[in-house]
Coordinates of C-alpha atoms in Angstrom, one line a residue:
M21 CA -66.9 7.7 58.5
S22 CA -66.2 8.1 54.8
R23 CA -64.5 5.5 52.5
A24 CA -60.9 5.7 51.5
K25 CA -60.7 6.7 48.0
I26 CA -58.0 5.1 46.0
M27 CA -56.3 6.0 42.5
I28 CA -55.5 2.9 40.6
V29 CA -52.5 3.3 37.8
E30 CA -52.3 -0.3 35.7
D31 CA -51.6 -0.6 32.3
E32 CA -53.1 -4.1 32.2
F33 CA -56.8 -4.0 31.8
I34 CA -57.6 -7.1 33.2
I35 CA -55.4 -6.6 36.6
A36 CA -56.9 -3.0 37.3
M37 CA -60.4 -4.3 36.9
H38 CA -59.5 -7.1 39.4
M39 CA -58.3 -4.7 41.5
K40 CA -60.9 -2.5 41.1
V41 CA -63.4 -5.3 41.9
L42 CA -61.4 -6.4 45.4
L43 CA -61.5 -2.6 46.3
K44 CA -65.0 -2.0 46.2
K45 CA -65.8 -5.6 47.9
M46 CA -63.4 -4.6 50.5
G47 CA -65.5 -0.9 50.9
Y48 CA -63.2 1.5 49.0
E49 CA -63.8 4.0 46.8
V50 CA -61.6 3.9 43.1
T51 CA -61.5 7.4 42.0
A52 CA -60.1 6.3 38.6
M53 CA -58.4 3.7 36.6
L54 CA -55.1 5.1 34.6
T55 CA -53.2 3.4 32.5
T56 CA -49.9 5.9 32.0
G57 CA -47.6 7.7 34.4
E58 CA -48.5 11.2 32.6
E59 CA -52.4 10.3 33.0
A60 CA -51.6 10.1 36.9
L61 CA -49.7 13.2 37.2
E62 CA -52.4 14.9 35.5
Q63 CA -55.0 13.9 37.4
V64 CA -53.3 14.4 40.8
I65 CA -52.6 18.1 39.4
K66 CA -56.4 18.5 38.9
G67 CA -57.3 16.9 42.2
Q68 CA -54.5 19.7 43.9
N69 CA -56.7 22.4 42.6
C70 CA -60.1 21.3 43.5
L71 CA -58.9 19.8 46.5
D72 CA -60.0 16.4 45.8
L73 CA -57.2 14.1 45.7
P74 CA -57.0 10.3 46.5
D75 CA -56.1 8.7 49.6
I76 CA -54.2 6.4 48.4
I77 CA -52.5 5.5 44.8
L78 CA -51.6 1.8 43.3
I79 CA -49.1 2.2 41.1
D80 CA -47.6 -0.6 38.7
I81 CA -43.9 -0.4 38.7
S82 CA -43.5 -1.4 35.1
L83 CA -46.0 1.1 33.2
D84 CA -45.8 1.5 29.9
G85 CA -45.0 5.1 28.6
K86 CA -42.2 7.7 28.7
M87 CA -42.7 7.3 33.3
D88 CA -42.4 4.1 34.6
G89 CA -44.4 3.6 37.8
I90 CA -41.1 4.6 40.1
Q91 CA -40.7 7.8 38.2
T92 CA -44.5 8.5 38.2
A93 CA -43.8 8.1 42.1
L94 CA -41.1 10.3 42.7
E95 CA -43.3 13.1 40.6
I96 CA -46.0 12.9 42.7
K97 CA -44.0 12.7 45.8
K98 CA -42.6 16.2 44.9
N99 CA -45.8 17.9 45.5
T100 CA -47.7 15.8 47.7
S101 CA -47.8 13.4 50.4
I102 CA -49.9 10.6 49.0
P103 CA -49.0 7.6 50.1
I104 CA -48.1 4.9 47.1
I105 CA -48.3 1.6 47.1
F106 CA -46.5 -0.2 44.4
S107 CA -47.5 -3.4 42.4
T108 CA -45.3 -5.6 40.7
A109 CA -44.5 -9.1 39.5
Y110 CA -41.3 -8.7 39.8
T111 CA -39.2 -8.6 42.8
D112 CA -35.5 -8.1 41.9
D113 CA -33.1 -6.3 44.3
E114 CA -32.4 -3.5 41.5
I115 CA -36.2 -2.9 41.2
L116 CA -36.5 -2.8 44.7
T117 CA -33.7 -0.6 45.1
R118 CA -34.9 2.1 42.6
A119 CA -38.5 1.9 44.2
K120 CA -37.1 2.6 47.7
L121 CA -36.5 6.0 46.5
A122 CA -40.3 7.0 46.3
E123 CA -40.5 5.8 49.6
P124 CA -43.7 3.5 49.0
S125 CA -46.3 2.7 51.9
G126 CA -46.2 -0.9 50.6
Y127 CA -46.1 -3.6 48.2
L128 CA -48.3 -5.7 46.5
I129 CA -46.7 -8.7 44.4
K130 CA -49.0 -10.1 41.8
P131 CA -51.4 -11.6 41.7
V132 CA -52.8 -9.5 44.0
D133 CA -55.5 -11.5 46.4
S134 CA -57.9 -9.8 49.0
R135 CA -56.1 -10.4 51.8
Q136 CA -52.6 -9.1 51.0
M137 CA -54.6 -6.0 49.3
T138 CA -56.7 -5.6 52.8
I139 CA -53.3 -5.7 55.4
T140 CA -51.5 -3.3 52.8
I141 CA -53.8 -0.8 51.9
D142 CA -54.8 -0.8 56.3
M143 CA -51.2 -0.4 56.9
A144 CA -50.5 2.3 54.5
L145 CA -53.7 4.4 55.6
H146 CA -52.7 4.0 59.5
K147 CA -49.4 5.0 58.7
A148 CA -50.5 8.3 56.9
K149 CA -52.6 9.0 60.0
M150 CA -49.7 8.4 62.4
E151 CA -47.7 10.8 59.8
L152 CA -50.5 13.4 59.6
E153 CA -50.5 13.4 63.3
L154 CA -47.1 13.3 63.6
K155 CA -47.1 16.5 61.5
K156 CA -49.8 18.6 63.3
S157 CA -47.6 17.7 66.7
E158 CA -44.8 19.0 65.1
E159 CA -46.6 21.9 63.7
R160 CA -48.0 22.8 66.8
F161 CA -44.8 22.4 68.4
R162 CA -43.2 24.7 66.2
Q163 CA -46.1 27.0 66.9
M164 CA -45.9 27.1 70.3
A165 CA -42.1 27.7 70.4
E166 CA -42.7 30.8 67.7
A167 CA -45.1 32.4 70.1
S168 CA -42.9 31.4 72.6
P169 CA -41.1 34.6 75.0
F170 CA -38.1 32.6 75.4
P171 CA -35.5 31.7 72.8
I172 CA -36.1 28.3 72.2
Y173 CA -33.4 25.9 70.1
I174 CA -32.8 22.7 68.9
M175 CA -29.4 20.9 69.2
D176 CA -28.0 17.8 67.4
K177 CA -26.0 14.9 69.0
N178 CA -23.0 17.3 68.1
S179 CA -24.6 20.5 69.9
R180 CA -25.1 22.1 66.5
L181 CA -28.4 24.2 66.0
I182 CA -30.6 22.8 63.7
Y183 CA -33.9 24.9 64.8
A184 CA -34.4 28.1 66.6
N185 CA -37.3 30.3 67.1
K186 CA -37.7 33.8 66.1
K187 CA -37.0 35.1 70.0
F188 CA -33.6 33.6 69.8
P189 CA -32.0 36.4 67.3
E190 CA -34.0 38.8 69.1
V191 CA -31.9 38.1 72.4
F192 CA -28.7 36.9 71.3
G193 CA -28.3 39.1 67.8
Y194 CA -27.2 35.9 66.2
K195 CA -29.0 34.0 63.5
P196 CA -28.8 30.1 63.6
E197 CA -26.4 29.9 60.3
E198 CA -23.8 32.7 62.2
L199 CA -23.1 29.3 64.8
P200 CA -22.8 26.5 62.5
D201 CA -20.8 24.2 65.7
R202 CA -20.7 24.1 68.8
E203 CA -17.0 25.5 69.1
T204 CA -18.3 28.6 67.1
W205 CA -21.3 29.6 69.4
L206 CA -18.8 28.9 72.5
E207 CA -16.2 31.2 71.2
K208 CA -18.7 33.8 70.4
F209 CA -20.8 33.4 73.5
Y210 CA -18.2 33.1 75.9
P211 CA -15.1 34.8 74.9
D212 CA -13.0 34.3 78.5
P213 CA -11.2 31.2 77.6
E214 CA -11.4 29.9 81.4
Y215 CA -15.2 30.7 81.7
R216 CA -15.8 29.0 78.1
E217 CA -14.1 25.7 79.2
E218 CA -16.0 25.3 82.5
V219 CA -19.3 26.2 80.6
R220 CA -18.5 23.3 77.8
K221 CA -17.7 21.0 80.6
T222 CA -21.4 21.9 82.8
W223 CA -22.7 21.8 78.9
L224 CA -21.7 18.2 78.4
K225 CA -22.2 16.8 81.4
D226 CA -26.0 18.3 81.2
I227 CA -26.3 17.1 77.9
Q228 CA -25.9 13.5 79.1
K229 CA -28.3 14.3 82.2
A230 CA -31.0 15.6 79.8
K231 CA -30.7 12.1 77.9
K232 CA -31.7 10.6 81.6
N233 CA -34.3 13.1 82.0
Q234 CA -32.4 14.5 84.8
S235 CA -31.7 17.7 83.1
E236 CA -31.2 20.8 85.9
Q237 CA -31.6 24.5 85.0
R238 CA -28.1 26.7 84.7
E239 CA -27.5 30.2 84.4
F240 CA -24.5 31.5 82.4
D241 CA -23.4 35.0 81.5
I242 CA -23.5 35.2 77.4
R243 CA -21.8 38.1 75.2
C244 CA -24.2 38.9 72.4
K245 CA -23.7 39.7 69.2
D246 CA -24.0 43.7 70.1
G247 CA -21.1 43.2 72.9
T248 CA -23.6 43.2 75.6
V249 CA -23.7 40.6 78.4
R250 CA -26.8 39.2 79.5
S251 CA -27.3 36.8 82.3
I252 CA -29.4 33.8 80.9
L253 CA -31.2 30.7 82.3
F254 CA -30.9 27.3 80.4
R255 CA -32.8 24.2 80.6
L256 CA -32.2 21.4 78.4
V257 CA -35.2 19.0 77.5
N258 CA -34.4 15.3 76.0
M259 CA -36.0 15.0 72.7
D260 CA -34.6 12.0 71.7
Q261 CA -31.0 9.9 71.5
D262 CA -30.1 12.2 69.0
S263 CA -31.2 16.0 69.7
C264 CA -32.0 17.8 72.9
M265 CA -34.2 21.4 73.1
V266 CA -32.9 24.2 74.9
I267 CA -35.3 26.7 76.7
C268 CA -33.7 30.5 77.6
E269 CA -34.5 33.0 79.8
D270 CA -32.8 36.1 80.2
I271 CA -32.9 37.3 83.4
T272 CA -30.8 40.0 83.3
Y273 CA -32.9 42.7 84.4
R274 CA -35.0 40.4 86.4
K275 CA -32.0 39.6 88.9
Q276 CA -32.4 43.5 89.5
S277 CA -36.0 42.8 90.9
R278 CA -37.1 42.1 94.4
E279 CA -36.8 38.3 95.3
E280 CA -41.0 38.0 95.5
F281 CA -41.3 39.2 92.0
L282 CA -39.1 36.7 90.4
K283 CA -40.7 33.9 92.7
A284 CA -44.5 34.9 91.3
R285 CA -42.9 35.1 87.5
K286 CA -41.1 31.4 88.0
L287 CA -44.5 30.1 89.3
E288 CA -46.7 32.1 86.3
A289 CA -44.1 30.3 83.8
V290 CA -44.7 27.2 85.0
G291 CA -48.7 27.5 85.0
I292 CA -48.6 28.6 81.4
L293 CA -47.2 25.8 80.7
A294 CA -49.4 23.4 83.0
G295 CA -52.3 25.3 81.5
G296 CA -50.9 24.5 77.9
I297 CA -50.6 20.7 78.2
A298 CA -53.5 20.2 81.0
H299 CA -56.5 20.0 78.4
D300 CA -54.7 17.7 75.4
F301 CA -52.8 15.4 78.7
N302 CA -56.3 15.1 80.5
N303 CA -58.3 14.0 77.0
L304 CA -55.7 11.0 76.6
L305 CA -56.1 9.9 80.4
S306 CA -60.0 10.4 79.6
V307 CA -59.8 7.8 77.3
I308 CA -57.3 5.5 79.1
M309 CA -59.1 5.7 82.2
G310 CA -62.3 4.9 80.3
N311 CA -61.1 2.1 78.6
I312 CA -59.7 0.6 81.4
N313 CA -63.1 1.3 83.5
L314 CA -64.9 -0.8 80.7
A315 CA -62.1 -3.7 80.4
Q316 CA -62.5 -4.1 84.4
M317 CA -66.3 -4.4 83.7
Q318 CA -65.3 -7.3 82.2
A319 CA -62.6 -8.8 83.9
E320 CA -63.5 -12.0 86.3
P321 CA -62.5 -10.6 89.6
G322 CA -59.3 -12.3 91.1
T323 CA -58.1 -12.7 88.0
S324 CA -54.3 -11.8 87.1
F325 CA -55.9 -9.4 84.3
A326 CA -58.3 -7.9 86.8
R327 CA -55.0 -7.1 88.7
W328 CA -53.2 -5.8 86.1
L329 CA -56.1 -3.4 85.4
D330 CA -56.5 -2.2 88.7
E331 CA -52.7 -1.3 88.6
A332 CA -53.2 0.3 85.4
E333 CA -56.0 2.4 86.6
K334 CA -54.0 3.2 89.6
A335 CA -51.4 4.8 87.6
A336 CA -53.7 6.5 85.5
I337 CA -55.2 8.0 88.8
R338 CA -51.8 9.3 89.6
A339 CA -51.3 10.6 86.5
K340 CA -54.7 12.5 86.9
N341 CA -53.3 13.6 90.0
L342 CA -49.7 14.9 88.8
T343 CA -51.9 17.1 86.1
Q344 CA -54.2 18.9 88.6
K345 CA -50.9 19.3 90.8
F346 CA -49.2 21.0 88.3
T347 CA -52.5 23.0 86.9
I348 CA -52.3 24.8 90.5
F349 CA -49.7 27.0 89.1
S350 CA -51.8 28.5 86.5
S351 CA -53.2 31.8 86.9
G352 CA -56.6 32.5 87.3
G353 CA -58.4 29.1 88.5
K354 CA -60.0 29.5 91.6
P355 CA -60.5 26.6 94.2
V356 CA -63.8 24.9 94.8
K357 CA -64.4 25.9 98.0
K358 CA -66.8 24.1 100.8
V359 CA -67.2 24.9 104.5
T360 CA -65.4 22.0 106.1
S361 CA -63.8 21.0 109.5
L362 CA -60.3 20.6 109.1
K363 CA -59.7 17.6 111.1
N364 CA -59.9 15.0 109.0
I365 CA -58.5 16.2 106.1
I366 CA -55.3 16.8 108.4
E367 CA -55.2 13.3 109.5
N368 CA -56.1 11.3 106.3
A369 CA -53.4 13.1 104.6
M370 CA -50.7 12.6 106.9
A371 CA -51.6 9.0 107.1
L372 CA -51.0 8.1 103.5
A373 CA -48.1 10.8 103.6
I374 CA -46.2 8.5 106.5
S375 CA -47.4 5.1 105.4
G376 CA -44.6 2.5 104.9
S377 CA -42.2 5.0 106.8
N378 CA -41.0 4.8 110.1
V379 CA -42.5 8.3 111.0
I380 CA -45.3 8.6 113.5
C381 CA -47.7 11.7 114.0
K382 CA -49.1 13.3 117.1
Y383 CA -52.1 15.5 116.7
D384 CA -53.4 18.3 118.7
I385 CA -56.3 19.2 116.9
S386 CA -58.7 21.2 119.2
P387 CA -62.2 20.0 118.2
D388 CA -63.3 23.8 118.9
T389 CA -61.2 24.5 115.8
W390 CA -63.0 27.0 113.6
K391 CA -64.7 25.8 110.6
V392 CA -63.0 26.7 107.0
E393 CA -64.1 27.4 103.6
I394 CA -61.7 25.4 101.2
D395 CA -61.2 23.0 98.4
S396 CA -60.4 19.8 100.4
E397 CA -58.8 18.0 97.3
Q398 CA -56.3 21.0 97.0
M399 CA -56.1 21.4 101.0
N400 CA -55.3 17.8 101.1
Q401 CA -52.4 17.8 98.6
V402 CA -50.8 20.9 100.9
I403 CA -50.8 19.0 104.0
N404 CA -49.7 15.7 102.2
N405 CA -46.8 17.8 100.5
I406 CA -45.4 19.1 103.8
T407 CA -45.8 15.8 105.4
L408 CA -44.0 14.0 102.6
N409 CA -40.8 16.9 102.9
A410 CA -40.9 16.1 106.8
V411 CA -40.6 12.5 106.2
Y412 CA -38.3 13.1 103.8
A413 CA -36.4 15.1 106.0
M414 CA -36.2 12.5 109.1
P415 CA -35.1 9.2 107.1
K416 CA -34.1 7.6 110.4
G417 CA -37.7 8.1 111.5
G418 CA -39.0 10.6 114.2
T419 CA -42.0 12.5 115.0
I420 CA -44.3 15.1 113.7
H421 CA -46.4 17.4 115.6
V422 CA -49.5 18.8 114.4
S423 CA -51.7 21.4 116.1
S424 CA -54.3 23.7 115.3
E425 CA -55.5 26.8 117.1
N426 CA -58.0 29.9 116.4
I427 CA -56.4 33.1 116.0
E428 CA -57.4 36.6 115.9
F429 CA -55.6 39.6 114.0
S430 CA -56.2 43.2 114.6
E431 CA -54.9 46.5 114.7
Q432 CA -54.2 46.1 118.6
N433 CA -52.8 42.5 117.7
S434 CA -49.1 43.2 117.9
G435 CA -48.0 40.0 117.1
N436 CA -48.9 39.9 114.0
W437 CA -45.4 40.5 112.2
L438 CA -46.6 38.5 109.1
S439 CA -48.3 41.5 107.8
I440 CA -52.0 39.2 107.8
P441 CA -55.0 41.2 107.4
D442 CA -57.3 41.6 110.3
G443 CA -60.0 39.1 110.8
Q444 CA -60.3 35.6 111.8
Y445 CA -58.2 32.6 111.0
V446 CA -57.3 29.1 112.1
K447 CA -53.5 28.3 112.2
I448 CA -52.2 25.1 111.9
S449 CA -48.5 24.0 112.9
I450 CA -46.3 20.8 111.7
C451 CA -43.5 20.2 113.2
D452 CA -40.9 17.5 112.3
Q453 CA -37.6 16.7 113.7
G454 CA -35.8 16.6 110.9
T455 CA -32.3 17.7 109.2
G456 CA -33.9 21.5 108.9
I457 CA -33.0 24.0 106.2
S458 CA -30.2 26.3 106.0
R459 CA -30.9 30.1 106.6
K460 CA -29.4 30.9 103.3
N461 CA -31.7 28.4 101.6
L462 CA -34.9 29.2 103.3
H463 CA -35.7 32.4 101.7
A464 CA -36.2 30.2 98.5
I465 CA -37.8 27.3 99.6
F466 CA -41.1 28.5 97.9
D467 CA -38.8 28.6 94.3
P468 CA -40.7 25.6 92.1
Y469 CA -36.9 25.2 90.9
F470 CA -35.0 24.8 94.3
T471 CA -34.9 21.9 96.3
T472 CA -32.6 20.6 99.2
K473 CA -33.4 17.1 97.7
K474 CA -30.6 14.9 95.4
K475 CA -31.8 14.8 91.9
D476 CA -31.8 11.5 92.1
S477 CA -33.2 10.5 95.2
R478 CA -36.8 10.4 94.3
K479 CA -38.9 10.9 91.4
G480 CA -41.3 13.8 91.4
M481 CA -40.1 15.7 94.5
G482 CA -39.2 19.5 94.7
F483 CA -42.4 21.3 93.8
G484 CA -44.3 20.5 97.0
L485 CA -44.0 23.9 98.7
P486 CA -44.3 25.8 95.5
I487 CA -47.6 24.2 95.1
S488 CA -48.9 24.2 98.6
H489 CA -47.8 27.9 98.5
S490 CA -50.0 28.7 95.3
I491 CA -52.6 26.6 97.1
I492 CA -52.7 28.5 100.0
K493 CA -52.4 32.1 98.3
K494 CA -55.7 31.0 96.4
H495 CA -57.7 30.5 99.3
G496 CA -56.9 33.8 100.8
G497 CA -54.3 32.5 103.2
Y498 CA -50.7 32.4 104.1
I499 CA -48.2 30.1 104.9
H500 CA -44.6 30.7 106.8
V501 CA -41.9 28.1 107.4
D502 CA -39.5 28.4 110.2
S503 CA -36.2 26.2 110.5
E504 CA -33.0 25.5 111.9
L505 CA -29.9 23.2 110.7
G506 CA -29.9 19.9 113.2
K507 CA -33.3 20.7 114.7
G508 CA -36.1 20.7 112.5
T509 CA -38.8 22.7 110.5
I510 CA -41.8 24.1 111.4
V511 CA -44.7 25.0 108.6
Y512 CA -47.3 27.7 109.8
I513 CA -50.5 27.6 107.7
Y514 CA -53.1 30.4 107.9
L515 CA -56.9 30.0 106.8
P516 CA -59.5 32.5 107.1
A517 CA -62.1 31.3 109.1
S518 CA -65.8 30.8 108.1
K519 CA -68.8 31.5 110.0
A520 CA -70.8 29.6 107.7
E521 CA -72.2 26.1 108.8
I522 CA -71.1 22.8 107.5
P523 CA -74.1 21.8 105.1
S524 CA -75.8 18.5 105.9
P525 CA -75.6 16.0 103.3
V526 CA -78.2 15.6 101.1
P527 CA -79.7 12.0 101.3
R528 CA -79.7 10.0 97.8
Q529 CA -83.1 9.9 96.8
T530 CA -84.2 6.5 94.9
G531 CA -86.4 8.1 92.2
P532 CA -87.9 6.5 88.6
S533 CA -85.9 4.5 86.9
L534 CA -83.0 6.2 84.7
T535 CA -82.3 3.8 82.5
N536 CA -83.4 4.4 78.5
K537 CA -82.6 8.5 79.3
R538 CA -81.2 10.0 76.2
I539 CA -78.0 12.1 76.4
L540 CA -76.4 13.9 74.0
V541 CA -72.6 14.5 74.5
M542 CA -70.5 17.2 72.9
D543 CA -66.8 17.6 72.7
D544 CA -64.5 18.0 69.6
E545 CA -61.9 15.3 70.4
E546 CA -63.3 12.2 68.5
M547 CA -61.6 9.6 70.9
I548 CA -63.2 11.3 74.0
R549 CA -66.8 11.0 72.2
D550 CA -65.9 7.6 71.3
I551 CA -64.9 6.3 74.8
V552 CA -67.9 8.5 77.0
S553 CA -70.6 7.0 74.6
Q554 CA -69.2 3.7 75.3
M555 CA -69.2 4.4 78.9
V556 CA -72.8 6.0 79.1
E557 CA -74.3 2.7 77.0
Y558 CA -72.7 0.6 79.3
L559 CA -74.6 2.4 81.9
G560 CA -77.8 1.6 80.6
Y561 CA -78.8 4.6 78.8
S562 CA -78.8 5.9 75.1
I563 CA -76.5 8.4 73.4
V564 CA -75.9 10.8 70.5
S565 CA -72.9 12.7 70.3
S566 CA -71.5 16.0 68.7
A567 CA -68.2 17.6 68.1
E568 CA -69.2 21.2 68.5
G569 CA -71.9 23.7 70.1
R570 CA -74.0 24.3 67.1
Q571 CA -74.3 20.9 65.8
A572 CA -75.2 20.0 69.5
V573 CA -78.0 23.1 69.2
D574 CA -79.2 21.9 66.2
I575 CA -79.5 18.2 67.4
Y576 CA -81.2 19.2 70.4
K577 CA -83.7 21.2 68.5
Q578 CA -84.5 18.4 66.1
A579 CA -84.8 15.9 69.0
I580 CA -87.4 18.1 70.2
E581 CA -89.3 18.6 67.4
S582 CA -89.5 15.1 67.1
G583 CA -91.1 14.5 70.6
T584 CA -87.8 12.3 71.5
P585 CA -86.0 15.3 73.9
F586 CA -82.7 14.6 75.4
D587 CA -82.8 13.7 79.1
A588 CA -79.5 15.3 80.0
V589 CA -76.0 17.0 78.0
I590 CA -72.3 16.7 78.6
L591 CA -70.8 20.0 77.5
D592 CA -67.0 20.4 76.6
L593 CA -66.3 23.5 77.9
T594 CA -63.6 24.3 75.8
I595 CA -64.0 24.2 72.0
P596 CA -61.1 25.3 69.8
G597 CA -62.2 27.2 67.0
G598 CA -66.0 26.4 67.8
L599 CA -68.9 26.8 70.2
G600 CA -68.0 25.9 73.7
G601 CA -69.8 24.4 76.6
K602 CA -70.9 27.8 78.1
E603 CA -72.0 29.6 75.0
T604 CA -73.8 26.3 73.9
L605 CA -75.6 25.9 77.3
K606 CA -77.0 29.9 76.6
K607 CA -78.2 28.8 73.2
L608 CA -80.1 25.4 74.6
L609 CA -81.8 27.5 77.5
D610 CA -83.2 29.4 74.5
L611 CA -84.8 25.9 73.5
D612 CA -85.2 24.5 76.8
P613 CA -85.0 26.7 80.0
D614 CA -85.4 23.0 81.8
V615 CA -82.2 21.7 80.1
R616 CA -80.2 19.6 81.9
A617 CA -76.6 20.4 81.6
I618 CA -73.3 18.9 83.0
V619 CA -69.9 21.2 82.1
S620 CA -66.9 18.8 81.4
S621 CA -63.4 20.2 81.3
G622 CA -59.8 19.0 82.0
Y623 CA -59.5 22.5 83.4
S624 CA -60.4 21.4 87.1
S625 CA -59.8 25.2 88.5
N626 CA -61.5 27.0 85.7
E627 CA -63.9 29.4 87.1
V628 CA -67.2 28.2 85.1
I629 CA -66.0 24.5 86.5
A630 CA -65.7 26.2 90.2
N631 CA -69.0 28.0 89.9
F632 CA -70.8 25.9 87.6
K633 CA -74.6 26.5 89.1
Q634 CA -74.3 30.1 88.6
E635 CA -73.7 29.6 85.0
G636 CA -76.5 27.4 84.5
F637 CA -75.3 23.7 84.6
K638 CA -76.8 21.3 86.5
G639 CA -73.3 19.1 87.5
R640 CA -69.9 18.7 86.4
I641 CA -67.4 16.6 86.0
T642 CA -63.4 17.1 85.3
K643 CA -61.4 14.9 82.7
P644 CA -60.2 12.3 83.1
Y645 CA -62.9 10.6 84.8
Q646 CA -63.7 7.0 86.1
I647 CA -67.3 5.6 85.3
K648 CA -68.3 5.7 88.3
E649 CA -68.0 9.7 88.8
L650 CA -69.9 9.6 85.1
E651 CA -72.5 7.1 86.5
N652 CA -72.7 9.4 90.0
V653 CA -73.3 12.7 88.1
L654 CA -75.5 11.3 85.6
K655 CA -77.6 10.0 88.4
E656 CA -77.5 13.2 90.6
V657 CA -78.7 15.3 87.5
L658 CA -81.3 12.9 86.2
S659 CA -82.6 12.6 89.8
A660 CA -83.1 16.2 90.6
E661 CA -86.2 17.9 91.2

């Protein structure tokens, strides 16, 4: 890691030399020692031109010359964001009040000692790093908002527009400055007084709900600047106590489309959102889970510390599962399917879903039920979602009946009113004794924004059936729901049968010791490289890391030439702006046809992850992963013939 570069602006030579000595002892690089504000400004301008600016500037407040330290700092701040630390022997209120105008990152009170300087500089560097990350995050949000196909705007606590993306004037015709306050945009958008008052009341209520993260989608008819009326869906998203974001969707023409098309578009929108955040979110979870696992290795079993870590791990796993649920909506992803029997999946998923409730399950799963080719984790999620809905519909308890049967559809089968293609299917029926769903709501049950549950009844509810619908569809299956108020609901699932046999489990082979093996890890995120390196080292391997594919190829090549080749590589699938895992593997195979590569990604449903062997990888691991998962995949790949 490069040393932080520091500029000293101090007119007392002895003090400046003392600071320089201290800074060098602490490992910092002193780029310049200047005595006046004018020299400092000139140096900063030169640095801007050649892209060589210091990381921090230490400025004496009481400089000789035309500009004192505060004036110098104010001038520097006009064109740069370099952190400023003031040094001074004076702490009277007048000086400090003036100094605040420059928004310094810290103060050093003379005489300066090493401890004071270390703490102040470290805090300033940390603050600058956090501000840079925040700036990058804000820029990413702005880029996403500007690229969004939907109008997005941000309002302050008084419902005044403080930001609107370029789609906003395209749809509504108004620029943000034409709508300076709440009353103005209410009058322009809703010219009818009675309707306007209705919107006002609903809007104010929704703002309060958004602050509690209980926002809901609203549909209003908007009069645009050109006089046209558009049906707009609004969703408020709380940002902080003083602002909220509003995402708008023009559904004027969509309302004239078929219901199935509308549902598909909404699912796609959720998928785009999920796919956009999954990678970053899973990277963060990888670091969290990795550190938890490493801490668990050091914790004394049975202690409070160990229990706290276990609870933190459970929460991280739930967060991982939540991410996976929403990435189900993303388009293009394929389930990782294997031939299996449904009996264990159904019974295990339902047992978990009814635990803690006064609901029981009765099973009629025939041992002759055909095999199916499915993603076991995703199908477990389907059964779990449906069962949870049934439990919710029976607050006083009851029985869920589950049955399976083999069914074949053909041209001669007149009972195929669902228009399911000809073929053999396994039919699963899940029947509850709950409150049921009204006919007017039945058509909307697969809509991700529809639910019969109260908004505050249980957190995280409402997406179960849409997710299940998406999973079944990706398996080439069909799902149908029949219900009657006061009597209950039956969910029918049809999955294509498979003629293949369930593969026998491969016995774990005990081979030679896998310690001292060399592993190369490639990931563009430094925090991921750090935690994976620690986990790999803990497992007894030596580790080298790389941030990008070309660098990884060079490292791999050098290792071969030096006679110390790598035994396995872990490649991140997606490297923004660089060579990703798939492309990197192609180059590694040119160097070493026997390379043992493991593909890693936060997108569990990516085609490369699903078909990793066809792409040339020997193993796969999806983020976030636990140290045990990493250990297993490394052992599997390194032990393979």
